[in-house]
PDB file of C-alpha atoms in Angstrom:
ATOM      1  CA  MET L 285     -15.898  12.574  -0.771  1.00  0.00           C
ATOM      2  CA  ILE L 286     -13.861  10.897  -3.403  1.00  0.00           C
ATOM      3  CA  THR L 287     -15.778   8.976  -6.083  1.00  0.00           C
ATOM      4  CA  ASN L 288     -14.525   6.812  -8.836  1.00  0.00           C
ATOM      5  CA  THR L 289     -15.303   4.054 -11.103  1.00  0.00           C
ATOM      6  CA  ALA L 290     -12.859   1.576  -9.413  1.00  0.00           C
ATOM      7  CA  GLY L 291     -15.199   0.983  -6.508  1.00  0.00           C
ATOM      8  CA  LEU L 292     -12.804   2.602  -4.021  1.00  0.00           C
ATOM      9  CA  ASP L 293     -14.570   3.063  -0.645  1.00  0.00           C
ATOM     10  CA  PRO L 294     -12.756   5.815   1.393  1.00  0.00           C
ATOM     11  CA  SER L 295     -14.898   5.081   4.295  1.00  0.00           C
ATOM     12  CA  LYS L 296     -13.144   1.634   4.368  1.00  0.00           C
ATOM     13  CA  THR L 297      -9.826   2.926   3.991  1.00  0.00           C
ATOM     14  CA  ARG L 298      -7.130   3.396   6.683  1.00  0.00           C
ATOM     15  CA  ILE L 299      -4.578   5.882   6.115  1.00  0.00           C
ATOM     16  CA  MET L 300      -1.624   6.273   8.288  1.00  0.00           C
ATOM     17  CA  ILE L 301       0.001   9.726   8.683  1.00  0.00           C
ATOM     18  CA  VAL L 302       3.505   9.778  10.004  1.00  0.00           C
ATOM     19  CA  ASP L 303       4.990  13.234  10.837  1.00  0.00           C
ATOM     20  CA  ASP L 304       6.695  14.543  14.060  1.00  0.00           C
ATOM     21  CA  VAL L 305       4.966  17.910  13.524  1.00  0.00           C
ATOM     22  CA  GLU L 306       1.444  17.735  15.190  1.00  0.00           C
ATOM     23  CA  ASP L 307      -0.070  20.401  13.189  1.00  0.00           C
ATOM     24  CA  ASN L 308       0.944  18.635   9.968  1.00  0.00           C
ATOM     25  CA  ARG L 309      -0.609  15.401  11.304  1.00  0.00           C
ATOM     26  CA  ILE L 310      -3.958  17.269  12.261  1.00  0.00           C
ATOM     27  CA  VAL L 311      -4.309  19.160   9.078  1.00  0.00           C
ATOM     28  CA  LEU L 312      -3.694  15.949   6.766  1.00  0.00           C
ATOM     29  CA  GLN L 313      -6.135  14.059   9.099  1.00  0.00           C
ATOM     30  CA  ARG L 314      -8.781  16.725   8.571  1.00  0.00           C
ATOM     31  CA  GLN L 315      -8.403  16.722   4.986  1.00  0.00           C
ATOM     32  CA  LEU L 316      -8.553  13.077   4.444  1.00  0.00           C
ATOM     33  CA  HIS L 317     -11.532  12.814   6.750  1.00  0.00           C
ATOM     34  CA  ARG L 318     -13.112  15.529   4.588  1.00  0.00           C
ATOM     35  CA  SER L 319     -12.549  12.968   1.675  1.00  0.00           C
ATOM     36  CA  GLY L 320     -14.080  10.232   3.560  1.00  0.00           C
ATOM     37  CA  PHE L 321     -10.848   8.627   4.752  1.00  0.00           C
ATOM     38  CA  GLU L 322      -9.944   7.203   8.099  1.00  0.00           C
ATOM     39  CA  ALA L 323      -6.577   8.762   9.397  1.00  0.00           C
ATOM     40  CA  ILE L 324      -4.271   6.917  11.952  1.00  0.00           C
ATOM     41  CA  LEU L 325      -1.693   9.431  13.402  1.00  0.00           C
ATOM     42  CA  CYS L 326       1.836   8.501  14.367  1.00  0.00           C
ATOM     43  CA  GLU L 327       4.216  11.124  15.726  1.00  0.00           C
ATOM     44  CA  ASP L 328       7.425   9.099  14.535  1.00  0.00           C
ATOM     45  CA  GLY L 329       8.792   6.151  12.656  1.00  0.00           C
ATOM     46  CA  ILE L 330       9.266   4.066  15.712  1.00  0.00           C
ATOM     47  CA  ALA L 331       5.426   4.482  16.540  1.00  0.00           C
ATOM     48  CA  ALA L 332       4.580   3.842  13.037  1.00  0.00           C
ATOM     49  CA  LEU L 333       6.697   0.775  12.589  1.00  0.00           C
ATOM     50  CA  GLU L 334       5.132  -0.682  15.798  1.00  0.00           C
ATOM     51  CA  ARG L 335       1.536  -0.014  14.842  1.00  0.00           C
ATOM     52  CA  ILE L 336       2.051  -1.231  11.343  1.00  0.00           C
ATOM     53  CA  SER L 337       3.395  -4.605  12.937  1.00  0.00           C
ATOM     54  CA  SER L 338       0.174  -5.006  14.795  1.00  0.00           C
ATOM     55  CA  ASP L 339      -2.513  -3.310  12.804  1.00  0.00           C
ATOM     56  CA  PRO L 340      -1.380  -2.464   9.046  1.00  0.00           C
ATOM     57  CA  PRO L 341      -3.130   0.366   7.464  1.00  0.00           C
ATOM     58  CA  ASP L 342      -4.073   0.656   3.825  1.00  0.00           C
ATOM     59  CA  LEU L 343      -1.749   3.141   2.969  1.00  0.00           C
ATOM     60  CA  VAL L 344       0.966   5.367   4.786  1.00  0.00           C
ATOM     61  CA  ILE L 345       1.773   9.134   4.177  1.00  0.00           C
ATOM     62  CA  LEU L 346       5.363   9.177   5.477  1.00  0.00           C
ATOM     63  CA  ASP L 347       7.324  12.463   6.364  1.00  0.00           C
ATOM     64  CA  TRP L 348      11.054  12.350   5.502  1.00  0.00           C
ATOM     65  CA  MET L 349      12.643  14.518   8.049  1.00  0.00           C
ATOM     66  CA  MET L 350      11.926  13.348  11.655  1.00  0.00           C
ATOM     67  CA  PRO L 351      14.227  12.914  14.846  1.00  0.00           C
ATOM     68  CA  ASN L 352      15.330   9.408  15.909  1.00  0.00           C
ATOM     69  CA  LEU L 353      14.279   7.420  12.638  1.00  0.00           C
ATOM     70  CA  SER L 354      14.082   9.280   9.487  1.00  0.00           C
ATOM     71  CA  GLY L 355      11.228   8.565   7.102  1.00  0.00           C
ATOM     72  CA  LEU L 356      13.635   6.858   4.805  1.00  0.00           C
ATOM     73  CA  ASP L 357      14.682   4.536   7.382  1.00  0.00           C
ATOM     74  CA  THR L 358      11.134   4.113   8.588  1.00  0.00           C
ATOM     75  CA  LEU L 359      10.258   3.297   4.885  1.00  0.00           C
ATOM     76  CA  LYS L 360      13.167   0.634   4.744  1.00  0.00           C
ATOM     77  CA  GLY L 361      11.701  -0.817   8.066  1.00  0.00           C
ATOM     78  CA  ILE L 362       8.095  -1.141   6.153  1.00  0.00           C
ATOM     79  CA  ARG L 363       9.698  -2.785   3.203  1.00  0.00           C
ATOM     80  CA  GLU L 364      11.192  -5.459   5.267  1.00  0.00           C
ATOM     81  CA  HIS L 365       7.754  -6.832   5.876  1.00  0.00           C
ATOM     82  CA  TYR L 366       5.426  -5.315   3.197  1.00  0.00           C
ATOM     83  CA  ASP L 367       6.171  -4.712  -0.313  1.00  0.00           C
ATOM     84  CA  ALA L 368       5.043  -1.882  -2.415  1.00  0.00           C
ATOM     85  CA  ASN L 369       1.822  -3.573  -3.585  1.00  0.00           C
ATOM     86  CA  ARG L 370       0.585  -4.538  -0.280  1.00  0.00           C
ATOM     87  CA  LEU L 371       1.306  -1.462   1.622  1.00  0.00           C
ATOM     88  CA  PRO L 372       1.612   1.724  -0.503  1.00  0.00           C
ATOM     89  CA  VAL L 373       3.707   4.433   0.953  1.00  0.00           C
ATOM     90  CA  ILE L 374       3.834   8.147  -0.260  1.00  0.00           C
ATOM     91  CA  MET L 375       6.934   9.981   1.066  1.00  0.00           C
ATOM     92  CA  CYS L 376       5.901  13.586   1.820  1.00  0.00           C
ATOM     93  CA  THR L 377       8.768  16.180   2.626  1.00  0.00           C
ATOM     94  CA  ALA L 378      10.043  19.544   1.759  1.00  0.00           C
ATOM     95  CA  ARG L 379      13.077  17.894   0.382  1.00  0.00           C
ATOM     96  CA  ASP L 380      12.915  18.442  -3.401  1.00  0.00           C
ATOM     97  CA  GLU L 381      16.333  17.400  -4.713  1.00  0.00           C
ATOM     98  CA  GLU L 382      16.276  15.065  -7.412  1.00  0.00           C
ATOM     99  CA  SER L 383      18.638  12.803  -5.432  1.00  0.00           C
ATOM    100  CA  SER L 384      16.113  12.569  -2.471  1.00  0.00           C
ATOM    101  CA  ILE L 385      13.214  11.502  -4.869  1.00  0.00           C
ATOM    102  CA  GLY L 386      15.538   8.943  -6.389  1.00  0.00           C
ATOM    103  CA  ALA L 387      16.525   7.743  -2.955  1.00  0.00           C
ATOM    104  CA  ALA L 388      12.831   7.246  -1.689  1.00  0.00           C
ATOM    105  CA  MET L 389      12.005   5.507  -4.935  1.00  0.00           C
ATOM    106  CA  GLU L 390      14.846   3.129  -4.454  1.00  0.00           C
ATOM    107  CA  ALA L 391      13.971   2.399  -0.895  1.00  0.00           C
ATOM    108  CA  GLY L 392      10.429   1.292  -2.115  1.00  0.00           C
ATOM    109  CA  ALA L 393       8.327   4.552  -2.013  1.00  0.00           C
ATOM    110  CA  ASN L 394       5.395   4.255  -4.234  1.00  0.00           C
ATOM    111  CA  ASP L 395       5.218   7.991  -4.730  1.00  0.00           C
ATOM    112  CA  TYR L 396       6.422  11.325  -3.490  1.00  0.00           C
ATOM    113  CA  VAL L 397       4.785  14.611  -2.626  1.00  0.00           C
ATOM    114  CA  GLN L 398       6.566  17.864  -1.803  1.00  0.00           C
ATOM    115  CA  LYS L 399       5.566  20.251   0.917  1.00  0.00           C
ATOM    116  CA  PRO L 400       3.703  22.478   0.893  1.00  0.00           C
ATOM    117  CA  ILE L 401       1.235  19.923   0.317  1.00  0.00           C
ATOM    118  CA  ARG L 402      -1.190  20.660  -2.324  1.00  0.00           C
ATOM    119  CA  MET L 403      -4.480  18.752  -1.119  1.00  0.00           C
ATOM    120  CA  PRO L 404      -5.533  17.858  -4.482  1.00  0.00           C
ATOM    121  CA  VAL L 405      -2.516  16.490  -5.610  1.00  0.00           C
ATOM    122  CA  LEU L 406      -1.925  14.381  -2.527  1.00  0.00           C
ATOM    123  CA  LEU L 407      -5.598  13.025  -2.772  1.00  0.00           C
ATOM    124  CA  ALA L 408      -5.291  12.272  -6.366  1.00  0.00           C
ATOM    125  CA  ARG L 409      -1.869  10.266  -5.423  1.00  0.00           C
ATOM    126  CA  VAL L 410      -3.619   8.466  -2.468  1.00  0.00           C
ATOM    127  CA  THR L 411      -6.600   7.524  -4.647  1.00  0.00           C
ATOM    128  CA  SER L 412      -4.304   6.280  -7.527  1.00  0.00           C
ATOM    129  CA  GLN L 413      -2.326   4.142  -5.102  1.00  0.00           C
ATOM    130  CA  LEU L 414      -5.367   2.591  -3.552  1.00  0.00           C
ATOM    131  CA  ILE L 415      -6.793   1.823  -6.739  1.00  0.00           C
ATOM    132  CA  ARG L 416      -3.590   0.206  -7.891  1.00  0.00           C
ATOM    133  CA  LYS L 417      -3.356  -1.921  -4.694  1.00  0.00           C
ATOM    134  CA  ALA L 418      -7.125  -3.023  -5.000  1.00  0.00           C
ATOM    135  CA  ALA L 419      -6.183  -3.960  -8.676  1.00  0.00           C
ATOM    136  CA  VAL L 420      -2.960  -6.068  -7.684  1.00  0.00           C
ATOM    137  CA  GLU L 421      -5.246  -7.736  -4.887  1.00  0.00           C
ATOM    138  CA  ALA L 422      -7.970  -8.567  -7.385  1.00  0.00           C
ATOM    139  CA  LEU L 423      -5.488  -9.938  -9.859  1.00  0.00           C
ATOM    140  CA  GLY L 424      -3.905 -11.968  -7.009  1.00  0.00           C
ATOM    141  CA  ALA L 425      -7.163 -13.433  -6.153  1.00  0.00           C
ATOM    142  CA  ILE L 426      -7.828 -14.342  -9.838  1.00  0.00           C
ATOM    143  CA  ASN L 427      -4.471 -16.038 -10.299  1.00  0.00           C
ATOM    144  CA  MET L 428      -5.207 -18.248  -7.062  1.00  0.00           C
ATOM    145  CA  ASP L 429      -8.616 -19.113  -8.585  1.00  0.00           C
ATOM    146  CA  LEU L 430      -6.900 -20.119 -11.993  1.00  0.00           C
ATOM    147  CA  GLU L 431      -4.339 -22.121 -10.185  1.00  0.00           C
ATOM    148  CA  THR L 432      -6.820 -23.997  -8.226  1.00  0.00           C
ATOM    149  CA  THR L 433      -8.926 -24.784 -11.506  1.00  0.00           C
ATOM    150  CA  LEU L 434      -5.736 -25.846 -13.186  1.00  0.00           C
ATOM    151  CA  ALA L 435      -4.680 -28.304 -10.298  1.00  0.00           C
ATOM    152  CA  GLN L 436      -8.243 -29.627 -10.250  1.00  0.00           C
ATOM    153  CA  ARG L 437      -8.195 -30.115 -14.153  1.00  0.00           C
ATOM    154  CA  THR L 438      -4.775 -31.709 -14.153  1.00  0.00           C
ATOM    155  CA  ARG L 439      -5.893 -33.863 -11.309  1.00  0.00           C
ATOM    156  CA  LEU L 440      -8.885 -35.244 -13.279  1.00  0.00           C
ATOM    157  CA  LEU L 441      -6.881 -35.713 -16.560  1.00  0.00           C
ATOM    158  CA  PHE L 442      -4.303 -37.698 -14.663  1.00  0.00           C
ATOM    159  CA  GLU L 443      -7.154 -39.888 -13.111  1.00  0.00           C
ATOM    160  CA  GLN L 444      -8.698 -40.483 -16.382  1.00  0.00           C
ATOM    161  CA  ARG L 445      -5.686 -41.537 -18.012  1.00  0.00           C
ATOM    162  CA  HIS L 446      -4.831 -43.932 -15.204  1.00  0.00           C
ATOM    163  CA  SER L 447      -8.290 -45.312 -14.992  1.00  0.00           C
ATOM    164  CA  GLU L 448      -8.691 -46.139 -18.642  1.00  0.00           C
ATOM    165  CA  PRO L 449      -7.987 -49.687 -19.580  1.00  0.00           C
ATOM    166  CA  LYS L 450      -4.664 -50.464 -21.310  1.00  0.00           C
ATOM    167  CA  GLN L 451      -5.166 -51.437 -24.990  1.00  0.00           C
ATOM    168  CA  SER L 452      -2.691 -54.041 -26.529  1.00  0.00           C
ATOM    169  CA  LEU L 453      -1.058 -53.574 -29.774  1.00  0.00           C
TER     170      LEU L 453
END
């Protein structure tokens, strides 16, 4: 089980694994489950995009090389509706060329892990992205509260200024 000081609760975190190889999906699912996460499995990018549109997970682990719709194209589809702060995506692939890493990051990947996967590395990156997502959400909530307070105080100030009697010179 993952423990940290940021208050991340893996048992309330859903991670989507998108990989066309069933054995890869099962191995990742088991490892994530051992760390307390719920895993959602998708066999290709089309199924992932459909599932995300109806029930988005907290994070996506996305294989690059898949038939029909590549991981990169799936990532671009995700980014049409969800920014990197709202739905983190970690690309997971055997591709190790610097150009591939650059292409994934330019398309909106939050991080990149190479196969064969070293689970401690993947879990650290998953945890890091989830903590970052929670921090961005918390800052957004604080910002909304501050904007509400500012609007209320501005309205009160405006009302006070317009309710005061005018003094003649």
